[in-house]
mmCIF file of C-alpha atoms and ligand atoms in Angstrom:
data_model
loop_
_atom_site.group_PDB
_atom_site.id
_atom_site.type_symbol
_atom_site.label_atom_id
_atom_site.label_comp_id
_atom_site.label_asym_id
_atom_site.label_seq_id
_atom_site.Cartn_x
_atom_site.Cartn_y
_atom_site.Cartn_z
ATOM 1 C CA MET A 1 155.595 -71.501 150.732
ATOM 2 C CA SER A 2 151.990 -72.115 149.764
ATOM 3 C CA VAL A 3 149.419 -69.796 151.316
ATOM 4 C CA PRO A 4 145.836 -70.424 150.175
ATOM 5 C CA VAL A 5 143.931 -67.300 149.129
ATOM 6 C CA THR A 6 140.833 -68.798 150.808
ATOM 7 C CA ASP A 7 139.627 -66.471 153.597
ATOM 8 C CA SER A 8 142.894 -64.560 153.797
ATOM 9 C CA VAL A 9 144.394 -61.121 153.392
ATOM 10 C CA THR A 10 148.051 -61.059 152.383
ATOM 11 C CA ARG A 11 150.006 -57.809 152.262
ATOM 12 C CA PHE A 12 152.966 -57.531 149.940
ATOM 13 C CA VAL A 13 155.650 -55.042 148.912
ATOM 14 C CA PHE A 14 157.771 -54.717 145.823
ATOM 15 C CA GLU A 15 161.387 -55.122 146.909
ATOM 16 C CA ARG A 16 162.783 -52.728 144.308
ATOM 17 C CA ALA A 17 160.043 -50.129 143.933
ATOM 18 C CA ALA A 18 157.854 -48.030 146.231
ATOM 19 C CA LEU A 19 154.781 -50.141 145.584
ATOM 20 C CA ARG A 20 152.713 -52.140 147.995
ATOM 21 C CA GLY A 21 149.459 -53.966 148.006
ATOM 22 C CA ALA A 22 147.351 -56.792 149.329
ATOM 23 C CA VAL A 23 145.425 -59.781 148.060
ATOM 24 C CA VAL A 24 142.108 -60.712 149.649
ATOM 25 C CA GLY A 25 140.080 -63.880 149.436
ATOM 26 C CA LEU A 26 136.693 -64.208 151.133
ATOM 27 C CA ASP A 27 134.998 -67.584 151.098
ATOM 28 C CA ALA A 28 133.198 -68.725 154.270
ATOM 29 C CA ALA A 29 133.529 -65.129 155.565
ATOM 30 C CA TYR A 30 131.488 -63.975 152.549
ATOM 31 C CA ARG A 31 128.966 -66.802 152.433
ATOM 32 C CA ASP A 32 128.302 -66.632 156.182
ATOM 33 C CA SER A 33 127.760 -62.865 156.010
ATOM 34 C CA ILE A 34 125.316 -62.789 153.126
ATOM 35 C CA GLY A 35 123.739 -66.251 153.452
ATOM 36 C CA ARG A 36 121.292 -65.124 156.148
ATOM 37 C CA HIS A 37 119.302 -62.968 153.728
ATOM 38 C CA PRO A 38 117.722 -63.735 150.346
ATOM 39 C CA TYR A 39 119.767 -61.130 148.481
ATOM 40 C CA PRO A 40 119.324 -60.946 144.717
ATOM 41 C CA PRO A 41 122.528 -62.376 143.152
ATOM 42 C CA ARG A 42 123.764 -59.014 141.859
ATOM 43 C CA LEU A 43 123.320 -57.362 145.268
ATOM 44 C CA ALA A 44 125.113 -60.262 146.988
ATOM 45 C CA ARG A 45 128.081 -59.811 144.646
ATOM 46 C CA ILE A 46 128.153 -56.055 145.267
ATOM 47 C CA LEU A 47 128.116 -56.685 149.026
ATOM 48 C CA GLY A 48 130.933 -59.199 148.510
ATOM 49 C CA GLU A 49 133.047 -56.764 146.513
ATOM 50 C CA THR A 50 132.495 -54.087 149.152
ATOM 51 C CA MET A 51 133.497 -56.537 151.901
ATOM 52 C CA GLY A 52 136.646 -57.370 149.921
ATOM 53 C CA ALA A 53 137.530 -53.682 149.500
ATOM 54 C CA LEU A 54 136.983 -52.870 153.196
ATOM 55 C CA CYS A 55 139.098 -55.857 154.181
ATOM 56 C CA LEU A 56 141.954 -54.604 152.001
ATOM 57 C CA PHE A 57 141.833 -51.168 153.632
ATOM 58 C CA ALA A 58 141.185 -52.290 157.203
ATOM 59 C CA ASN A 59 144.192 -54.565 156.927
ATOM 60 C CA SER A 60 146.469 -51.661 155.987
ATOM 61 C CA LEU A 61 145.294 -49.328 158.765
ATOM 62 C CA LYS A 62 146.850 -49.184 162.192
ATOM 63 C CA PHE A 63 143.761 -48.912 164.341
ATOM 64 C CA GLN A 64 141.652 -50.858 166.797
ATOM 65 C CA GLY A 65 138.175 -49.873 165.714
ATOM 66 C CA SER A 66 135.935 -50.458 162.727
ATOM 67 C CA LEU A 67 135.816 -49.302 159.151
ATOM 68 C CA ILE A 68 132.198 -48.858 158.057
ATOM 69 C CA LEU A 69 130.841 -48.091 154.623
ATOM 70 C CA GLN A 70 127.261 -46.877 154.576
ATOM 71 C CA LEU A 71 125.186 -46.076 151.534
ATOM 72 C CA GLN A 72 121.867 -44.322 151.918
ATOM 73 C CA GLY A 73 120.337 -44.706 148.512
ATOM 74 C CA SER A 74 117.244 -43.341 146.831
ATOM 75 C CA GLY A 75 116.914 -46.125 144.260
ATOM 76 C CA ALA A 76 116.476 -49.893 144.436
ATOM 77 C CA VAL A 77 118.968 -50.025 147.318
ATOM 78 C CA ARG A 78 117.830 -47.882 150.254
ATOM 79 C CA LEU A 79 120.548 -48.854 152.668
ATOM 80 C CA LEU A 80 123.764 -50.811 152.448
ATOM 81 C CA VAL A 81 126.182 -51.186 155.332
ATOM 82 C CA VAL A 82 129.427 -53.131 155.392
ATOM 83 C CA GLU A 83 131.697 -53.166 158.414
ATOM 84 C CA CYS A 84 135.162 -54.583 158.923
ATOM 85 C CA ASP A 85 136.953 -54.250 162.236
ATOM 86 C CA ALA A 86 140.656 -54.382 163.050
ATOM 87 C CA SER A 87 140.493 -58.145 163.627
ATOM 88 C CA LEU A 88 138.998 -58.475 160.106
ATOM 89 C CA ARG A 89 135.595 -59.444 161.454
ATOM 90 C CA LEU A 90 133.077 -58.657 158.723
ATOM 91 C CA ARG A 91 129.365 -58.024 158.617
ATOM 92 C CA ALA A 92 127.127 -56.714 155.872
ATOM 93 C CA MET A 93 123.496 -55.871 155.199
ATOM 94 C CA ALA A 94 121.402 -54.235 152.505
ATOM 95 C CA GLN A 95 117.792 -53.162 152.159
ATOM 96 C CA TRP A 96 116.394 -53.220 148.667
ATOM 97 C CA HIS A 97 113.070 -53.201 146.880
ATOM 98 C CA GLY A 98 111.911 -54.358 143.497
ATOM 99 C CA ASP A 99 113.942 -56.268 140.960
ATOM 100 C CA ILE A 100 117.697 -55.891 140.863
ATOM 101 C CA ASP A 101 119.061 -55.970 137.330
ATOM 102 C CA ASP A 102 121.854 -58.496 137.102
ATOM 103 C CA ALA A 103 124.100 -55.981 135.339
ATOM 104 C CA ALA A 104 123.314 -52.970 137.551
ATOM 105 C CA SER A 105 126.174 -51.131 139.217
ATOM 106 C CA LEU A 106 126.111 -49.997 142.834
ATOM 107 C CA VAL A 107 125.853 -46.375 141.671
ATOM 108 C CA GLU A 108 122.823 -47.236 139.514
ATOM 109 C CA LEU A 109 121.192 -49.120 142.388
ATOM 110 C CA ALA A 110 121.783 -46.123 144.675
ATOM 111 C CA GLY A 111 119.478 -44.061 142.456
ATOM 112 C CA ASP A 112 119.483 -40.291 142.216
ATOM 113 C CA ARG A 113 122.963 -39.087 143.206
ATOM 114 C CA ARG A 114 121.669 -35.847 144.677
ATOM 115 C CA ARG A 115 119.503 -37.758 147.114
ATOM 116 C CA SER A 116 121.999 -40.551 147.885
ATOM 117 C CA ARG A 117 125.006 -40.524 150.123
ATOM 118 C CA MET A 118 127.895 -42.866 150.696
ATOM 119 C CA VAL A 119 130.062 -42.393 153.759
ATOM 120 C CA LEU A 120 133.157 -44.199 154.938
ATOM 121 C CA THR A 121 133.554 -44.044 158.708
ATOM 122 C CA LEU A 122 136.575 -44.951 160.765
ATOM 123 C CA ASP A 123 135.268 -45.549 164.260
ATOM 124 C CA PRO A 124 138.226 -45.974 166.616
ATOM 125 C CA LYS A 125 135.942 -47.523 169.316
ATOM 126 C CA ASP A 126 138.306 -46.293 172.024
ATOM 127 C CA GLY A 127 136.645 -42.941 172.576
ATOM 128 C CA GLY A 128 138.792 -41.209 169.954
ATOM 129 C CA PRO A 129 137.173 -39.031 167.299
ATOM 130 C CA LEU A 130 135.218 -40.548 164.437
ATOM 131 C CA TYR A 131 136.672 -39.960 161.031
ATOM 132 C CA GLN A 132 134.166 -39.701 158.186
ATOM 133 C CA GLY A 133 134.738 -39.218 154.491
ATOM 134 C CA ILE A 134 132.209 -38.906 151.690
ATOM 135 C CA VAL A 135 132.662 -41.460 148.931
ATOM 136 C CA ALA A 136 131.667 -39.841 145.630
ATOM 137 C CA LEU A 137 129.109 -41.937 143.759
ATOM 138 C CA GLU A 138 131.226 -41.971 140.638
ATOM 139 C CA GLY A 139 132.458 -44.848 138.567
ATOM 140 C CA ALA A 140 130.697 -47.985 137.525
ATOM 141 C CA SER A 141 132.260 -50.561 139.831
ATOM 142 C CA VAL A 142 132.817 -50.908 143.569
ATOM 143 C CA ALA A 143 136.555 -50.997 142.772
ATOM 144 C CA SER A 144 136.445 -47.658 140.971
ATOM 145 C CA LEU A 145 134.512 -46.038 143.847
ATOM 146 C CA PHE A 146 137.312 -47.007 146.213
ATOM 147 C CA GLU A 147 140.070 -46.012 143.793
ATOM 148 C CA HIS A 148 138.489 -42.593 143.451
ATOM 149 C CA TYR A 149 138.116 -42.277 147.214
ATOM 150 C CA LEU A 150 141.752 -43.200 147.865
ATOM 151 C CA ALA A 151 143.022 -40.844 145.174
ATOM 152 C CA THR A 152 141.025 -37.851 146.434
ATOM 153 C CA SER A 153 140.879 -38.366 150.218
ATOM 154 C CA GLU A 154 144.071 -40.235 150.966
ATOM 155 C CA GLN A 155 146.007 -38.881 147.978
ATOM 156 C CA ILE A 156 147.507 -42.285 147.323
ATOM 157 C CA ALA A 157 147.500 -43.528 143.739
ATOM 158 C CA SER A 158 145.721 -46.869 144.043
ATOM 159 C CA ARG A 159 144.232 -49.523 141.852
ATOM 160 C CA VAL A 160 141.677 -51.999 143.111
ATOM 161 C CA TRP A 161 140.461 -55.128 141.339
ATOM 162 C CA LEU A 162 137.502 -57.055 142.753
ATOM 163 C CA GLU A 163 135.623 -60.142 141.631
ATOM 164 C CA ALA A 164 132.711 -61.854 143.323
ATOM 165 C CA ASP A 165 130.429 -64.743 142.444
ATOM 166 C CA ALA A 166 127.947 -66.641 144.602
ATOM 167 C CA GLU A 167 130.687 -68.498 146.476
ATOM 168 C CA ARG A 168 133.723 -66.285 146.830
ATOM 169 C CA VAL A 169 135.286 -62.854 146.570
ATOM 170 C CA ARG A 170 138.756 -62.111 145.290
ATOM 171 C CA GLY A 171 140.475 -58.749 145.347
ATOM 172 C CA LEU A 172 143.778 -57.016 144.830
ATOM 173 C CA LEU A 173 144.974 -53.605 145.963
ATOM 174 C CA LEU A 174 148.029 -51.968 144.443
ATOM 175 C CA GLN A 175 149.314 -48.643 145.780
ATOM 176 C CA ARG A 176 152.177 -46.289 145.145
ATOM 177 C CA MET A 177 153.744 -45.663 148.523
ATOM 178 C CA PRO A 178 154.191 -42.100 149.734
ATOM 179 C CA GLY A 179 157.503 -40.816 148.413
ATOM 180 C CA ALA A 180 157.411 -42.894 145.234
ATOM 181 C CA THR A 181 159.801 -41.411 142.673
ATOM 182 C CA ASP A 182 159.630 -41.167 138.913
ATOM 183 C CA ALA A 183 161.888 -44.194 138.804
ATOM 184 C CA ASP A 184 159.042 -46.228 140.294
ATOM 185 C CA THR A 185 156.617 -45.071 137.647
ATOM 186 C CA ALA A 186 157.695 -47.680 135.128
ATOM 187 C CA THR A 187 157.238 -50.481 137.655
ATOM 188 C CA TRP A 188 153.819 -49.112 138.652
ATOM 189 C CA ALA A 189 152.691 -48.902 135.033
ATOM 190 C CA ARG A 190 153.966 -52.407 134.313
ATOM 191 C CA ALA A 191 152.330 -53.892 137.411
ATOM 192 C CA VAL A 192 148.959 -52.251 136.699
ATOM 193 C CA ALA A 193 149.119 -53.325 133.045
ATOM 194 C CA ALA A 194 149.916 -56.896 134.079
ATOM 195 C CA VAL A 195 146.782 -57.167 136.245
ATOM 196 C CA ASP A 196 144.607 -55.397 133.671
ATOM 197 C CA ALA A 197 145.863 -57.751 130.958
ATOM 198 C CA ALA A 198 145.412 -60.936 132.978
ATOM 199 C CA ALA A 199 142.411 -62.871 131.690
ATOM 200 C CA GLU A 200 141.943 -64.478 135.110
ATOM 201 C CA PRO A 201 144.065 -62.582 137.635
ATOM 202 C CA PHE A 202 142.703 -64.659 140.525
ATOM 203 C CA ALA A 203 143.023 -68.086 138.960
ATOM 204 C CA ALA A 204 145.876 -69.148 141.269
ATOM 205 C CA GLY A 205 144.713 -70.795 144.480
ATOM 206 C CA ASP A 206 147.512 -69.482 146.659
ATOM 207 C CA ALA A 207 148.684 -65.931 147.252
ATOM 208 C CA HIS A 208 152.323 -66.480 146.307
ATOM 209 C CA SER A 209 151.580 -68.096 142.941
ATOM 210 C CA LEU A 210 149.045 -65.379 142.279
ATOM 211 C CA LEU A 211 151.639 -62.643 142.918
ATOM 212 C CA THR A 212 154.411 -64.382 140.968
ATOM 213 C CA SER A 213 152.131 -65.028 138.017
ATOM 214 C CA LEU A 214 151.013 -61.375 137.910
ATOM 215 C CA PHE A 215 154.344 -59.710 138.707
ATOM 216 C CA ARG A 216 156.784 -62.198 137.182
ATOM 217 C CA ASP A 217 159.476 -59.554 136.449
ATOM 218 C CA ASP A 218 159.543 -58.126 139.967
ATOM 219 C CA ASP A 219 160.657 -59.274 143.376
ATOM 220 C CA VAL A 220 157.566 -59.247 145.528
ATOM 221 C CA ARG A 221 157.723 -60.037 149.219
ATOM 222 C CA ALA A 222 154.503 -61.244 150.825
ATOM 223 C CA PHE A 223 153.803 -61.022 154.547
ATOM 224 C CA ARG A 224 152.058 -63.513 156.744
ATOM 225 C CA PRO A 225 148.359 -63.683 155.813
ATOM 226 C CA ARG A 226 145.587 -62.733 158.207
ATOM 227 C CA THR A 227 142.189 -64.414 158.356
ATOM 228 C CA PRO A 228 138.967 -62.475 157.784
ATOM 229 C CA HIS A 229 135.820 -63.963 159.287
ATOM 230 C CA ALA A 230 132.105 -63.259 159.498
ATOM 231 C CA GLY A 231 130.771 -62.040 162.824
ATOM 232 C CA CYS A 232 128.308 -59.601 164.284
ATOM 233 C CA SER A 233 128.794 -57.134 167.098
ATOM 234 C CA CYS A 234 125.120 -56.996 168.042
ATOM 235 C CA SER A 235 124.108 -57.735 171.618
ATOM 236 C CA ARG A 236 121.087 -57.514 173.887
ATOM 237 C CA GLU A 237 122.699 -54.501 175.579
ATOM 238 C CA ARG A 238 122.983 -52.664 172.263
ATOM 239 C CA VAL A 239 119.371 -53.402 171.361
ATOM 240 C CA ALA A 240 118.322 -52.182 174.822
ATOM 241 C CA GLY A 241 120.325 -49.002 174.163
ATOM 242 C CA ALA A 242 118.506 -48.512 170.858
ATOM 243 C CA LEU A 243 115.117 -48.966 172.568
ATOM 244 C CA LYS A 244 116.080 -46.324 175.138
ATOM 245 C CA LEU A 245 116.945 -43.940 172.298
ATOM 246 C CA LEU A 246 113.568 -44.675 170.753
ATOM 247 C CA GLY A 247 111.984 -43.328 173.926
ATOM 248 C CA SER A 248 109.413 -44.514 176.394
ATOM 249 C CA GLU A 249 106.446 -43.188 174.420
ATOM 250 C CA GLU A 250 107.365 -45.033 171.218
ATOM 251 C CA VAL A 251 108.123 -48.233 173.150
ATOM 252 C CA GLU A 252 104.738 -48.005 174.908
ATOM 253 C CA SER A 253 103.000 -47.632 171.564
ATOM 254 C CA ILE A 254 104.713 -50.787 170.244
ATOM 255 C CA LEU A 255 103.738 -52.627 173.448
ATOM 256 C CA ALA A 256 100.125 -51.477 173.061
ATOM 257 C CA GLU A 257 100.114 -52.896 169.549
ATOM 258 C CA GLN A 258 102.165 -56.055 169.958
ATOM 259 C CA GLY A 259 102.318 -56.835 173.659
ATOM 260 C CA ALA A 260 106.087 -57.346 173.539
ATOM 261 C CA ILE A 261 109.033 -56.133 171.502
ATOM 262 C CA GLY A 262 111.022 -58.259 169.075
ATOM 263 C CA VAL A 263 114.015 -56.783 167.310
ATOM 264 C CA ASP A 264 115.874 -58.609 164.530
ATOM 265 C CA CYS A 265 119.495 -57.729 163.887
ATOM 266 C CA GLU A 266 119.589 -56.724 160.238
ATOM 267 C CA PHE A 267 123.109 -58.062 159.847
ATOM 268 C CA CYS A 268 122.956 -61.535 161.375
ATOM 269 C CA ASN A 269 119.171 -62.041 161.757
ATOM 270 C CA ARG A 270 119.474 -62.800 165.474
ATOM 271 C CA ARG A 271 116.238 -61.949 167.287
ATOM 272 C CA TYR A 272 116.108 -60.100 170.579
ATOM 273 C CA GLU A 273 112.858 -60.294 172.546
ATOM 274 C CA PHE A 274 111.771 -57.950 175.299
ATOM 275 C CA SER A 275 108.611 -58.649 177.288
ATOM 276 C CA ALA A 276 106.500 -55.636 178.287
ATOM 277 C CA ALA A 277 108.028 -55.764 181.781
ATOM 278 C CA GLU A 278 111.579 -55.990 180.407
ATOM 279 C CA ALA A 279 110.983 -53.118 177.995
ATOM 280 C CA ARG A 280 109.482 -50.898 180.705
ATOM 281 C CA ALA A 281 112.323 -51.759 183.082
ATOM 282 C CA LEU A 282 114.747 -50.074 180.657
ATOM 283 C CA PHE A 283 113.073 -46.767 181.350
ATOM 284 C CA ALA A 284 112.460 -47.440 185.032
ATOM 285 C CA ARG A 285 116.214 -47.885 185.527
ATOM 286 C CA THR A 286 116.971 -44.687 183.634
ATOM 287 C CA ALA A 287 114.492 -42.819 185.818
ATOM 288 C CA ALA A 288 116.020 -44.270 188.992
ATOM 289 C CA ILE A 289 119.533 -43.176 188.015
ATOM 290 C CA HIS A 290 118.630 -39.581 187.347
HETATM 291 ZN ZN1 ZN B 301 123.784 -59.203 164.666
#
């Protein structure tokens, strides 16, 4: 069966060892997410790799909410947010300043580690508690950040490989399943070595050929692929909520300066406009309720 890697996430298991993993391909989902902003090429690729990694993890979680990675940096990148929800809807944004070196790593772009913070949030969106974990800013690549996070927070031995160019993202996750025995160690070592040794691990255009070419000595069973896509969860209601949080005084000061309020979604660039009357009505309604 031929399953294109294009815009897909395919989970797989090793039939004879306690190993599992997933292959991700992001094409239109990647280009649509980053194409709305003039990101420097290196930053676009880092966003792409992060989207690929979140897709791999979101796909393996049993939840209805969103997985959100947020970096608050003190260097060339001030803010980077990537979100993937349970339906594999992706959105991404980054704020940067100055030139971005084409060889810079995410950790380098984040700047001073003591003044930067990377957090992975699992927001169940059903009223359940938020789960947040700090992602240590260690390791040169996006893949190594996630490997380190999985090893320390989830205590699952994992390897992650990610590649991104201007057009597409490819990624592979390999994990030892809980309860893996010493007998599985040889298979794990062989599988990891096979990917590391592959000159072009993502050369194959479909998930099954990719897995058979990498793991030719093992029986690997792939599941039905799922389709990631670009999309934004912003809405006029959410922007109105943010304006209410800003407070009446701040909103009045913007109105005094600009006459109306325009808010651009930093993810999808959609613009939300509020006339002075509409903006003031937000607070009038609040007052009437209380
Ligand atoms: Zn939006």
